Structure formats: structure tokens, C-alpha cells
XYZ file of N, CA and C in Angstrom:
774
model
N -17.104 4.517 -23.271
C -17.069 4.870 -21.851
C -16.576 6.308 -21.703
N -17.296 6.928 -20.796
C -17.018 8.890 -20.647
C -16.261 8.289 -19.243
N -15.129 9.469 -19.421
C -14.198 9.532 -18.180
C -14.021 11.102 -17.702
N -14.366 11.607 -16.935
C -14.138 13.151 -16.192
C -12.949 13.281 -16.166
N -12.225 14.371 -16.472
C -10.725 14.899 -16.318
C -10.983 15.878 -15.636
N -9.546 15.936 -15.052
C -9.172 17.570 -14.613
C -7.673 17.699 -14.414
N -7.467 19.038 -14.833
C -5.819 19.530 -14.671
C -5.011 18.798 -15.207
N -4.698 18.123 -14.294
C -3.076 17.349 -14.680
C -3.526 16.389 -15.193
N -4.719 15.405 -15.000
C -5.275 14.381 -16.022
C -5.088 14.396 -17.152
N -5.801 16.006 -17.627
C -5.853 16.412 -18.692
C -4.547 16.536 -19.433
N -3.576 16.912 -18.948
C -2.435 16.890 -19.712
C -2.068 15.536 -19.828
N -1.795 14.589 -19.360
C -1.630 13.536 -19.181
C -2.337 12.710 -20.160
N -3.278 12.644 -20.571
C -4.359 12.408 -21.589
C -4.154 12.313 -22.883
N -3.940 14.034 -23.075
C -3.192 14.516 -24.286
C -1.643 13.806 -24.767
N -0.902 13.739 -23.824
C 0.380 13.300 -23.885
C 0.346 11.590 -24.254
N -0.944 11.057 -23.738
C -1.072 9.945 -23.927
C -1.990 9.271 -25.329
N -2.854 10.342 -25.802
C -3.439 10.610 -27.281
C -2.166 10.389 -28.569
N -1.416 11.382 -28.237
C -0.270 11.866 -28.647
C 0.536 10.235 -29.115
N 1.220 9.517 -27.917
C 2.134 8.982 -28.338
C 1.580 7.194 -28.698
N -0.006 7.549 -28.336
C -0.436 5.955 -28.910
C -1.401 6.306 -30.109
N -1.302 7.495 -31.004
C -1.662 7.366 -31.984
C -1.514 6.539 -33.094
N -1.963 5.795 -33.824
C -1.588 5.067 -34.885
C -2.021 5.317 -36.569
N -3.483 6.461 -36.426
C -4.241 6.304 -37.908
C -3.758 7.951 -37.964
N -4.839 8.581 -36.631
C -4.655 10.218 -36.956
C -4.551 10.668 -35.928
N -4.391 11.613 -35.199
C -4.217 12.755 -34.305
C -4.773 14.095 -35.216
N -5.443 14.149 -34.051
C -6.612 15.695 -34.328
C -6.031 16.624 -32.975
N -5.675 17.691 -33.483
C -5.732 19.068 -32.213
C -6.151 20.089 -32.952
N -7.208 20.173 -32.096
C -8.137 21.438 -32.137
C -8.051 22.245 -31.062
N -7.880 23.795 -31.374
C -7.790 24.862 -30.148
C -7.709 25.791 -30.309
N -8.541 26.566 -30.315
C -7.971 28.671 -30.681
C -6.782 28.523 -30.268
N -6.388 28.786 -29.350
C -5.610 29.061 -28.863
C -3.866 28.260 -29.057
N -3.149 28.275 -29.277
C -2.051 27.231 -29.166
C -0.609 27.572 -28.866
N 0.088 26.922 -27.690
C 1.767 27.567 -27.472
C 2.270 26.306 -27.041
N 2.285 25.200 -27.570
C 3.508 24.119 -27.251
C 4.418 24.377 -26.585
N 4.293 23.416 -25.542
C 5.357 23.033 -24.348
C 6.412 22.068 -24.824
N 7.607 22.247 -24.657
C 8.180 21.466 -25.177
C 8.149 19.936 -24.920
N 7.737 19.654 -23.822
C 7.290 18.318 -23.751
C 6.489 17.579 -24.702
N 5.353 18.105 -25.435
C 4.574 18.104 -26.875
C 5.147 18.045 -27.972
N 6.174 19.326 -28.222
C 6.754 18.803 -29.350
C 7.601 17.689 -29.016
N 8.143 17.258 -28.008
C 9.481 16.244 -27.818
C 8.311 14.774 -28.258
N 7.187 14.342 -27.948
C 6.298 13.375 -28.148
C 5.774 13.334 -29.809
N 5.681 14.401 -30.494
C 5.632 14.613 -31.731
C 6.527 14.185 -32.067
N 7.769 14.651 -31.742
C 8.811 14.079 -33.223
C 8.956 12.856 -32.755
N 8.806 12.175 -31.421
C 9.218 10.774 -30.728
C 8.354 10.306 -32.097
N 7.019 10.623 -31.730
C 6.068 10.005 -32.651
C 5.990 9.771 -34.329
N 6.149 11.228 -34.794
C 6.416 11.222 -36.192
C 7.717 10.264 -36.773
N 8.685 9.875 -35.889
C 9.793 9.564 -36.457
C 9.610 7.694 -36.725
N 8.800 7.578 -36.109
C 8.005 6.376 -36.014
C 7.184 5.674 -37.092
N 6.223 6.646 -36.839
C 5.279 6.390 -38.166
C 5.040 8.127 -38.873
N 6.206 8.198 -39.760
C 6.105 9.312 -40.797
C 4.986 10.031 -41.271
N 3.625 8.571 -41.724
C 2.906 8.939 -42.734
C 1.317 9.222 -42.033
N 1.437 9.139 -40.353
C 0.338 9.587 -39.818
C -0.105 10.735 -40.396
N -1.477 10.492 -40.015
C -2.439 12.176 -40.719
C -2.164 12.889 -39.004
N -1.661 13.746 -39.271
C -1.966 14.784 -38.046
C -2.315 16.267 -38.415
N -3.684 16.534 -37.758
C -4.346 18.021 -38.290
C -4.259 18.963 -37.167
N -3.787 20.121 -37.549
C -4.101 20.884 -35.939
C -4.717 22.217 -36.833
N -5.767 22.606 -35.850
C -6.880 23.798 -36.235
C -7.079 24.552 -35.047
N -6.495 26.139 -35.066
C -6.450 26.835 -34.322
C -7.607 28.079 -34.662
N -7.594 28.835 -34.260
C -8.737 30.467 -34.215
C -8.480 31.122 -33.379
N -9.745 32.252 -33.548
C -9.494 33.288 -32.923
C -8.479 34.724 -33.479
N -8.584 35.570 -33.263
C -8.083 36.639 -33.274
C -7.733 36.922 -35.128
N -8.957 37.642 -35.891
C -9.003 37.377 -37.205
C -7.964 38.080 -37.303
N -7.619 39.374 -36.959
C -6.847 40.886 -37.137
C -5.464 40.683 -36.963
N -5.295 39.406 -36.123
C -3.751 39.267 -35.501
C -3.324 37.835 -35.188
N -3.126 37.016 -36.051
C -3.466 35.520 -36.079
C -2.363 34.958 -35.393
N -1.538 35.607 -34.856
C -0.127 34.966 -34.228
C -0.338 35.456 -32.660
N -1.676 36.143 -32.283
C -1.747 36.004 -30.853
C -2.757 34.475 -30.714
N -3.104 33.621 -31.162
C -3.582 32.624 -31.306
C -2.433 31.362 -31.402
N -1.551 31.530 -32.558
C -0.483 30.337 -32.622
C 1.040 31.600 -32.919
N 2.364 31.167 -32.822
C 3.366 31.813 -33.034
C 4.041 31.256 -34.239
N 4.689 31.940 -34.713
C 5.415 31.748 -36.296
C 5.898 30.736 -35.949
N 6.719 30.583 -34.384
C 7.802 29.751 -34.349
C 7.106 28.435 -34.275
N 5.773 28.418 -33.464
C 5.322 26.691 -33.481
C 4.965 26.768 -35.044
N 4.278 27.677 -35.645
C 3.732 27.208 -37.094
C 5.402 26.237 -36.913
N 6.114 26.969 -37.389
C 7.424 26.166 -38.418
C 7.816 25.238 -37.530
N 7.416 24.594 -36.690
C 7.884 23.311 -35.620
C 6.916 22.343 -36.197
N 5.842 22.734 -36.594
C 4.212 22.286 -36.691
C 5.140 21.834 -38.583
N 4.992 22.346 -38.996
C 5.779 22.194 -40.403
C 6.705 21.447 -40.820
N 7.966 21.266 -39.940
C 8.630 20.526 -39.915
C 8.297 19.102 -39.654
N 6.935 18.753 -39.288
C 6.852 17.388 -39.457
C 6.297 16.609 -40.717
N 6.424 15.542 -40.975
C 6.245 14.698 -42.218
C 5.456 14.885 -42.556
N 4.264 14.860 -41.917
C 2.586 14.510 -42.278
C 1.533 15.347 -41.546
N 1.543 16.918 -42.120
C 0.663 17.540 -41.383
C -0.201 18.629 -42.488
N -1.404 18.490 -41.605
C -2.451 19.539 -41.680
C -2.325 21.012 -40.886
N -2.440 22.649 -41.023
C -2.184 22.789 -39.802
C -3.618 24.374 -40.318
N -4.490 24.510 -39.835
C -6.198 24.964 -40.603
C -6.494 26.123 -39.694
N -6.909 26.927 -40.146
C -7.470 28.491 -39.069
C -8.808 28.170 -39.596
N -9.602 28.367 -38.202
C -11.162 28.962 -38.297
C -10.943 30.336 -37.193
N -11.832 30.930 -37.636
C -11.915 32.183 -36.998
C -12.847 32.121 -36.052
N -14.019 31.473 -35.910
C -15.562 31.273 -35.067
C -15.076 29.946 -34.183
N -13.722 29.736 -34.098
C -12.952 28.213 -33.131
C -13.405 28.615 -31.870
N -13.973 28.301 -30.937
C -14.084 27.989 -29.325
C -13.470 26.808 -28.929
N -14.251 25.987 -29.466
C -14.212 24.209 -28.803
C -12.767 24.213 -28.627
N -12.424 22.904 -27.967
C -11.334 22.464 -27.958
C -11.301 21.343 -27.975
N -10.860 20.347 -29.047
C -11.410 18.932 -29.329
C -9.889 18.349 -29.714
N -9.506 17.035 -28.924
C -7.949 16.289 -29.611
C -8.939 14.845 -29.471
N -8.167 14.459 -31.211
C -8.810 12.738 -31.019
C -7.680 12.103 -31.604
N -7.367 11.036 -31.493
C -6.946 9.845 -32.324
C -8.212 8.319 -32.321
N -7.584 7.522 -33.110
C -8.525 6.170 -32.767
C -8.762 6.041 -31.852
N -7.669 5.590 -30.909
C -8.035 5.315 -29.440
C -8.843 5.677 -28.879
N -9.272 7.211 -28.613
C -9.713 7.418 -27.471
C -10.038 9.484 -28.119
N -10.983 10.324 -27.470
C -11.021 11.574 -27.499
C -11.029 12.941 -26.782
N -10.977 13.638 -26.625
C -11.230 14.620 -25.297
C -12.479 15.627 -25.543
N -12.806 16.150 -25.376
C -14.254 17.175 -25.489
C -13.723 18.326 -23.762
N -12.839 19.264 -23.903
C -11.814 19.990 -22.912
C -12.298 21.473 -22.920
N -12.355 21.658 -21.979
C -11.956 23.334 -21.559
C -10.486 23.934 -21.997
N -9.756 23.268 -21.849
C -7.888 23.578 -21.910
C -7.862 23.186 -23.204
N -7.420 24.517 -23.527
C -6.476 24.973 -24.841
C -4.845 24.405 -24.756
N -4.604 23.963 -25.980
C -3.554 23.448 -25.879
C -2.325 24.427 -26.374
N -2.194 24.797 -24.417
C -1.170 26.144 -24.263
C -0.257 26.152 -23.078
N 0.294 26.250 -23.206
C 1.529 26.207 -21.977
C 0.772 26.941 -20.873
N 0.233 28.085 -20.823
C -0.775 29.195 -20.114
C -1.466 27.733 -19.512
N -2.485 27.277 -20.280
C -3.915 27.124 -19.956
C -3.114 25.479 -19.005
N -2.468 24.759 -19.485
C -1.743 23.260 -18.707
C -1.398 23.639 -17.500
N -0.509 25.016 -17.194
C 0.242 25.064 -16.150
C -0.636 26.350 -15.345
N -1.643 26.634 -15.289
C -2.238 27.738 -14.024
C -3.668 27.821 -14.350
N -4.658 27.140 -15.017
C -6.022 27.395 -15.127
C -6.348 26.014 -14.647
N -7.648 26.452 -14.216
C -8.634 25.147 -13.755
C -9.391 24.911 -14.753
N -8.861 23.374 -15.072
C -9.449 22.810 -16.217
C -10.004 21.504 -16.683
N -11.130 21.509 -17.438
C -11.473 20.004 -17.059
C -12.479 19.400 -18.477
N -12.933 18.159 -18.327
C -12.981 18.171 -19.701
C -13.877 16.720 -19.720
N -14.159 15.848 -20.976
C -14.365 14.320 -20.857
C -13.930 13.559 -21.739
N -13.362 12.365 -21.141
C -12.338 11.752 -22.098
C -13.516 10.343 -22.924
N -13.447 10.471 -24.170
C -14.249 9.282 -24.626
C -13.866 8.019 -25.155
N -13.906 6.743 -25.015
C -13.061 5.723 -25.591
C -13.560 4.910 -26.096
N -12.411 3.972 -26.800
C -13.187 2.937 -27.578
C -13.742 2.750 -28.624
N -13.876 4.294 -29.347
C -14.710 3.852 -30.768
C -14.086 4.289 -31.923
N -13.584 3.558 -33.070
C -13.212 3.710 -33.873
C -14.052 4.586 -34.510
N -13.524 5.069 -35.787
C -14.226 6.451 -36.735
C -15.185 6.065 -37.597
N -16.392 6.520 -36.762
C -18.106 6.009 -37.006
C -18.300 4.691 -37.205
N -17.561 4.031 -35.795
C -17.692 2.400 -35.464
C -18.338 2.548 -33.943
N -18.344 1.052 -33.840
C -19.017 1.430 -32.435
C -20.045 1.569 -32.033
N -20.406 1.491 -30.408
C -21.318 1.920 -29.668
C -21.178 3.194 -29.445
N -20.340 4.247 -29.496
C -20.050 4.921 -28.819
C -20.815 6.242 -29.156
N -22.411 6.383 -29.187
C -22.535 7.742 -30.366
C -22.368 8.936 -30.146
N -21.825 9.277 -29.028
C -21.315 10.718 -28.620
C -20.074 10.861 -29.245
N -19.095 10.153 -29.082
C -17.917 10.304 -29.821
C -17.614 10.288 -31.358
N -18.680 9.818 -32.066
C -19.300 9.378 -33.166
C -19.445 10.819 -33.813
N -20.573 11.346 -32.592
C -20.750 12.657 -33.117
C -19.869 13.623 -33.362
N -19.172 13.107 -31.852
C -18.305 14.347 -31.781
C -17.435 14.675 -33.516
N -16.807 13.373 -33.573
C -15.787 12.811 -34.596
C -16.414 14.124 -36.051
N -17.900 13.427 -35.914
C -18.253 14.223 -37.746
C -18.246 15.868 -37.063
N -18.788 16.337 -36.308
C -18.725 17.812 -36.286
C -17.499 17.613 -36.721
N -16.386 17.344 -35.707
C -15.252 18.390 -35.995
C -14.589 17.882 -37.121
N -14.892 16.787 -37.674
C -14.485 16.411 -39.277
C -14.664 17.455 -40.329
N -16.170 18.096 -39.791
C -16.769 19.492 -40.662
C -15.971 20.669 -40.600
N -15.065 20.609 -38.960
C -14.651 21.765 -39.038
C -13.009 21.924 -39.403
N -12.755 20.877 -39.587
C -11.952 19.951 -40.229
C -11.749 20.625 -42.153
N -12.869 20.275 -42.660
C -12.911 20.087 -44.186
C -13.184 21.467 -44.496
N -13.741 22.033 -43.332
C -14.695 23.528 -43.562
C -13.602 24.426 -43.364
N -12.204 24.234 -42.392
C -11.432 25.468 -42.067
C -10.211 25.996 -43.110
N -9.657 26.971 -43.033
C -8.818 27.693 -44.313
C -7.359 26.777 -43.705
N -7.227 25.676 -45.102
C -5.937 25.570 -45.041
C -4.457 26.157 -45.335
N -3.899 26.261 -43.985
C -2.637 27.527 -44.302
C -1.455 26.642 -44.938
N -1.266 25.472 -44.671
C -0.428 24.440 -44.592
C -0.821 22.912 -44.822
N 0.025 22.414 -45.642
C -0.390 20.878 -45.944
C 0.879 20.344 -46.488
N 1.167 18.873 -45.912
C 2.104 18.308 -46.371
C 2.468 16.790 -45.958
N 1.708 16.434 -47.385
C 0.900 15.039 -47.723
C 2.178 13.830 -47.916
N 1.922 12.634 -47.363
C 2.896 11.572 -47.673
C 3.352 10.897 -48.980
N 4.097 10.744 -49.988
C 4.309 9.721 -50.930
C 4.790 8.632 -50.488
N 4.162 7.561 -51.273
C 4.979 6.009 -51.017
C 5.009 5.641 -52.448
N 5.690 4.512 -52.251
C 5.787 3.508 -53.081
C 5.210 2.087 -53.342
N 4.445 1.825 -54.495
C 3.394 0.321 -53.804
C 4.640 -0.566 -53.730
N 4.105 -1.694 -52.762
C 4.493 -2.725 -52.152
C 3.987 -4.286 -52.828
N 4.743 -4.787 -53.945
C 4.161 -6.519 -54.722
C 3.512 -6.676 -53.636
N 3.878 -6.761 -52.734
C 3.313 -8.001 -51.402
C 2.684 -7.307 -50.876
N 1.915 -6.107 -50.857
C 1.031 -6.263 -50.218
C 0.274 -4.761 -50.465
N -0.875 -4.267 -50.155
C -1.839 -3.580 -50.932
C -1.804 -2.214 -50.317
N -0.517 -2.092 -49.600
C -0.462 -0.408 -48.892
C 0.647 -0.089 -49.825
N 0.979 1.151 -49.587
C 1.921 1.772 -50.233
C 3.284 2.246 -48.762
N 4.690 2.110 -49.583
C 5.759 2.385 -48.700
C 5.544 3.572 -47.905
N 6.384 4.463 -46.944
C 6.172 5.643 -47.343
C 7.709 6.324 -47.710
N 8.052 7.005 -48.537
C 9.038 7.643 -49.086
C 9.684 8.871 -48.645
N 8.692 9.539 -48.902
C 8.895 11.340 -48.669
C 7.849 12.166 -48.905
N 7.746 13.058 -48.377
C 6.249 13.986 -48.168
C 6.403 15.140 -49.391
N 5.400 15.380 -49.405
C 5.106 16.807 -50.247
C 3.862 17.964 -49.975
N 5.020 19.126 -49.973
C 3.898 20.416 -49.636
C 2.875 20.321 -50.896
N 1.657 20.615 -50.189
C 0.317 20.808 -51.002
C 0.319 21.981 -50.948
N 0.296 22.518 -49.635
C -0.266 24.057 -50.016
C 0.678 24.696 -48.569
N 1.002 26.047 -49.119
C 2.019 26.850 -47.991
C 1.283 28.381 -48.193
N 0.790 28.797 -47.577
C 0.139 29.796 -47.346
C 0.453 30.898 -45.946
N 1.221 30.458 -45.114
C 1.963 30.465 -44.274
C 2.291 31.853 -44.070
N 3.137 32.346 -45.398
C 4.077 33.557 -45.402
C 3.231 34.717 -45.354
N 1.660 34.095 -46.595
C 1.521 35.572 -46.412
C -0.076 35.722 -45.480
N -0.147 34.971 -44.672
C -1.133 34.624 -43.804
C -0.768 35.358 -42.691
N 0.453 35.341 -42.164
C 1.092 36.176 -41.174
C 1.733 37.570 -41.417
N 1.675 37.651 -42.703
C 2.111 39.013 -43.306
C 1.180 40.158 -42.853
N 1.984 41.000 -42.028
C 1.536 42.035 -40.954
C 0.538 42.808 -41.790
N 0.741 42.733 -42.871
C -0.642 43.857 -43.730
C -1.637 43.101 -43.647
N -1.977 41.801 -44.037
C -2.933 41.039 -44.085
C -3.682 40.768 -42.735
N -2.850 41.127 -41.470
C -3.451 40.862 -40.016
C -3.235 41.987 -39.134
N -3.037 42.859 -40.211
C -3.466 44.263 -39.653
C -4.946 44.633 -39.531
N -5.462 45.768 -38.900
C -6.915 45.840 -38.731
C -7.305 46.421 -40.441
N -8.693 45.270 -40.100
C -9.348 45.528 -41.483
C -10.786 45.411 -41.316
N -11.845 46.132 -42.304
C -12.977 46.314 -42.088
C -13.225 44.721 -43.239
N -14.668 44.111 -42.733
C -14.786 42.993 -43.217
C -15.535 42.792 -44.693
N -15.398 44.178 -44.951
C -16.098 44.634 -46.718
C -14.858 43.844 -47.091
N -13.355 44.778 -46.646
C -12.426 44.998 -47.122
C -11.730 43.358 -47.488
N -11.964 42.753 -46.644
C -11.012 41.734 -46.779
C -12.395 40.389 -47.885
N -13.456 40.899 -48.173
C -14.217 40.032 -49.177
C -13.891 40.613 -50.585
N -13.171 41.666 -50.804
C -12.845 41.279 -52.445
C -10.977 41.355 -52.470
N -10.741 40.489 -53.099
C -9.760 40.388 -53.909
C -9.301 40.548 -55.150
N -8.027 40.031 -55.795
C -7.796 40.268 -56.677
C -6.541 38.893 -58.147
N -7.326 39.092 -58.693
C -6.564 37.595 -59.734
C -5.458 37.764 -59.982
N -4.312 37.087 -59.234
C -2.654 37.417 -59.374
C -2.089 37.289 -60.670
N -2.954 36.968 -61.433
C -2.204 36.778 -63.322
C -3.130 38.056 -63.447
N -4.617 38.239 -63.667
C -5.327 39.092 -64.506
C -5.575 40.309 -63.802
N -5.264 40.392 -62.765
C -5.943 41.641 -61.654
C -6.969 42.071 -61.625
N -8.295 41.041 -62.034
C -9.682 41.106 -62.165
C -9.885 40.350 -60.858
N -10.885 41.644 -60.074
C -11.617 41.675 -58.709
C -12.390 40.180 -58.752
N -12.347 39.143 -57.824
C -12.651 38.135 -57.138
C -12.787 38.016 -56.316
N -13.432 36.875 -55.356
C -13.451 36.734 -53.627
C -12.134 36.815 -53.342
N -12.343 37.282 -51.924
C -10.321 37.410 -50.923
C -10.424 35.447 -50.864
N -9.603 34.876 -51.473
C -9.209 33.370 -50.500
C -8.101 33.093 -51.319
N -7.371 33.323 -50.095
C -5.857 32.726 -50.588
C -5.489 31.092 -50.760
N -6.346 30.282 -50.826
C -6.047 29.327 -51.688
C -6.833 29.140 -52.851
N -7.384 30.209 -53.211
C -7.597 30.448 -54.735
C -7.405 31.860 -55.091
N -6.515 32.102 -55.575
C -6.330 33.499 -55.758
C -6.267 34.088 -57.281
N -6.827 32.956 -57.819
C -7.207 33.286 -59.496
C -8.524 33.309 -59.813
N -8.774 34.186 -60.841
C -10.001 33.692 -62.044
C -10.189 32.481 -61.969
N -10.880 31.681 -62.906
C -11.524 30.516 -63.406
C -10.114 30.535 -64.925
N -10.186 31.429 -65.608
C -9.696 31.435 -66.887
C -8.295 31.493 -66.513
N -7.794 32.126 -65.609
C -6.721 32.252 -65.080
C -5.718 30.705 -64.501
N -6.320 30.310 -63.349
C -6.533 28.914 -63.084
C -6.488 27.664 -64.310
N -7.146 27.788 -65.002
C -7.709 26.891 -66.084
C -6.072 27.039 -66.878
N -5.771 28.269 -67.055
C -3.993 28.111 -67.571
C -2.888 27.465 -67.049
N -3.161 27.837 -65.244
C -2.381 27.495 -64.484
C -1.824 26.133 -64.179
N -3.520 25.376 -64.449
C -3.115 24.366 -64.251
C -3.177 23.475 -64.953
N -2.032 23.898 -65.961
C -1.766 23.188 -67.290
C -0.396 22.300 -66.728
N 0.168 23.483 -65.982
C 1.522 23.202 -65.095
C 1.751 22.716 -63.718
N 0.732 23.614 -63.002
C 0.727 23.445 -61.636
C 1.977 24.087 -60.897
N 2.851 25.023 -61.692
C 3.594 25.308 -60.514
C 3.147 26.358 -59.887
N 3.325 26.273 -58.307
C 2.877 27.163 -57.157
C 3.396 28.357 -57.047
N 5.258 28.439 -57.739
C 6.181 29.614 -57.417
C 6.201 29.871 -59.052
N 5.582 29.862 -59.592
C 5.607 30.576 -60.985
C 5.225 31.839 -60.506
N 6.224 32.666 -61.061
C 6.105 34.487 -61.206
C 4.909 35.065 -61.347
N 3.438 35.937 -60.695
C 2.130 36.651 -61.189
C 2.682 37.915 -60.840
N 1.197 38.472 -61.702
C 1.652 40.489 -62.041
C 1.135 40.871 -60.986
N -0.409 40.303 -59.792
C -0.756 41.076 -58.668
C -0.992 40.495 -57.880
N -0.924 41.584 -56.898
C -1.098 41.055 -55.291
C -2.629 40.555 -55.072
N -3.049 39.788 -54.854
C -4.058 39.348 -54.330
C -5.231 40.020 -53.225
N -4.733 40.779 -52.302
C -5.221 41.679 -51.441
C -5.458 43.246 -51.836
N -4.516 43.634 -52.885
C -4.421 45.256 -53.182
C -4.894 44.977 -54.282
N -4.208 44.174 -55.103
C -5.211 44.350 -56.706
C -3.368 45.125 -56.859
N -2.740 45.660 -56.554
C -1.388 46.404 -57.285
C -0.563 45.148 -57.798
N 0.255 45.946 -58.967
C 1.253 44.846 -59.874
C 2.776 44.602 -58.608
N 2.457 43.055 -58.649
C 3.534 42.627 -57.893
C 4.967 42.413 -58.402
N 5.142 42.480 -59.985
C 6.249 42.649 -60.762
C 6.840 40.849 -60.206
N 6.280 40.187 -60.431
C 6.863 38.889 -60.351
C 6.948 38.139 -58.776
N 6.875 38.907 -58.301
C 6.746 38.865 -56.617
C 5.710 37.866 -55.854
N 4.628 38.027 -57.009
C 3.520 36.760 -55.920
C 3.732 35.496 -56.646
N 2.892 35.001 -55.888
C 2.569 33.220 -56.636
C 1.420 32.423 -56.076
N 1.526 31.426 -56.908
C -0.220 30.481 -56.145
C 0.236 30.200 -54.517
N 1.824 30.367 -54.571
C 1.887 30.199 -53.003
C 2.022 31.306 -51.863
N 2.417 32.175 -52.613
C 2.515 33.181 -51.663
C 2.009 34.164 -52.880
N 0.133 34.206 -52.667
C -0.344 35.350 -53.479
C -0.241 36.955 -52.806
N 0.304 37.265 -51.684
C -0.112 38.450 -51.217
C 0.819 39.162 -50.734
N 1.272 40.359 -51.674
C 3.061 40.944 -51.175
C 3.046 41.306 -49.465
């Protein structure tokens, strides 16, 4: 069933996505500035059920990525148990789902856009993830699944449990960072203005042999292939990833870029 929103619906919606989530929560939005009312429903929520998947995927502004989201929500966004948190650069849409129910919105999820724009949107319900009658929501679900799997993860930090004799889920315990990319994603050189030659080659933080720019691979093949004999992320490399110059111990698989 499609439901028309507007304005205050719309917030209302969200707030209500939010705290009857049970599998996942999806926020999608160029744009993003949490109201504190949002985060106060997040941690209500997270503290609840720890091991929810929650993804949030922002864009916009390649050159200056913190007029899009702020350091300070990243690390609010971080601080919870179980999160995804993904940049696309080509982001318009603005898409929030859980099981329950989805939105397909004009309003960015921004303190700005909730409290003084006219905004409106359609709320979809009822269909579980590619269950259902529902095939608009269906659809909706796999696009943004794509844009989902397709966007640069800056941040990840996945649940551990423990299995359970009695029964075929696992506890949940305590989380672990996958990937923190964070530091040097916002690092003012990296989102300073750059020509788009510039930011397609990089450089291998062990070998300093020229590669694609992607900071969640910032090695060779041969390089890599050593690395991950060990897997540690903060092991000491000789270069920066972006300049190709010797970082004297300074970078790492987690923070490749001085």
C-alpha cells in the first residue's frame, strides 16, 4: 500500500522507521545533519537490539565531503554497535527502509530540510525484502541495495556472537571495526580541490608502485598478497597513497593517506 507524506508526516515516519526496526534500517541522503531527536531514537534503538544492520549512505560534494555529513555525526554514526556508514558521489535520491515499511522522499535527512522546506514523499508498506506483493518497493529495495554494495565504504563495524546449543542463531557479544577510513577521507588534502586525472592514480603504501586512487585498497596485488598473511590494518607502510611520498611509518591499510 503507497501512502502520500508531507512535512511533519514525513518526519514522523522516519522516527517511526527508526524505532520499529527489527532486521535493518537503511538511510540514504546526500545530504545529512542529525537532530538530536534521531540520534536519541538510535541509541534508544541500538541499545536494544545491538546487532541490527544499520547502513547510512550520504553524497554529494566530491571536493569537500563534510559539507554533506559533519565529522561530529560521522563519530555519533560510529559509536554505534552495528553500522555501515558509505559515500556515493552521483547520491540525489533519498531513500530510508527497514522491513516494515519504506519512504521514496524529497527530504534529506537534515535538520535544514525537517524544520523549513516543503517536503513530501511516498511511504510503502508491507513487504518484506523481495517478498510480497509489493513490486515497487521490491524494486525500490534492489536499486538501492546496488547503491548499497556499489558505494565507497568509509566505515564498518560488524557484530560478533557466540553460537547458542539451543538454538541456530548466534549470541551477540561485541562488534568489530572492518574498515575505518574515516581519518583520511576527511583529511583536508584529500577534499581539497582536485582535478579528476588527479585523484585516479595512486600509490602502493608498502611498494610505492602507481595503482588506482581507492582507499580501501591501497596496495599492489603482491603487496596485499603479503599483507594478508596477517591482516593487520595499523601495521607501519613507507607511502602515502595519494602522493606516492615516503610516509616513514605513518600510513596503514587504515589510514593509507598522510
Amino acid at each position: 500500500m503507497a501512502e502520500f507524506l508531507k512535512e511533519e508526516q514525513l518526519n514522523q515516519a522516519i522516527i517511526e522507521l527508526i524505532d520499529n526496526a527489527d532486521e535493518y534500517l537503511w538511510l540514504i541522503s546526500p545530504y545529512i545533519k542529525l537532530h538530536q531527536r534521531i540520534k536519541d531514537r538510535l541509541k534508544a534503538l541500538t541499545s536494544k537490539k545491538p546487532d541490527l544492520e544499520i547502513v547510512v549512505v550520504f553524497g554529494k560534494n566530491e571536493t569537500n565531503v563534510s559539507k554533506s555529513i559533519s565529522e561530529d555525526d560521522i563519530e555519533f554514526l560510529k559509536s554505534l554497535p552495528t553500522i555501515t556508514i558509505g559515500y556515493e558521489k552521483r547520491l540525489h535520491a533519498k531513500f530510508y527502509a527497514s522491513e516494515d515499511f519504506s519512504l521514496i522522499t524529497s527530504m534529506n535527512l537534515h535538520e535544514f530540510s525537517t524544520n523549513n522546506n516543503i517536503e513530501a514523499g511516498i511511504r510503502l508498506r508491507s513487504s518484506k525484502w523481495l517478498k510480497g506483493d509489493n513490486d515497487i518497493e521490491n524494486k525500490a529495495l534492489e536499486y538501492f541495495n546496488d547503491v548499497i554494495e556499489n558505494c565507497t565504504k568509509i566505515f564498518e563495524k560488524i557484530p560478533v556472537g557466540k553460537s547458542n546449543l539451543l538454538s541456530l542463531h548466534k549470541t551477540y557479544t561485541h562488534s568489530e571495526i572492518k574498515t575505518d577510513i574515516v581519518k583520511s577521507f576527511f583529511n583536508k588534502e584529500f577534499i581539497s580541490q582536485q582535478t579528476k586525472q588527479e585523484i585516479k592514480t595512486g600509490y602502493c603504501i608498502r611498494t610505492g608502485k602507481p595503482i588506482s586512487f581507492n582507499l580501501q585498497k591501497p596496495m599492489c596485488k603482491e603487496a596485499y598478497d603479503s599483507w594478508a598473511q596477517f591482516k593487520n590494518r595499523d601495521y607501519p607502510e613507507k607511502f602515502c597513497h595519494k602522493t606516492g611520498k615516503p610516509s616513514h611509518g605513518k600510513t596503514s591499510m587504515r589510514n593509507p593517506v598522510l
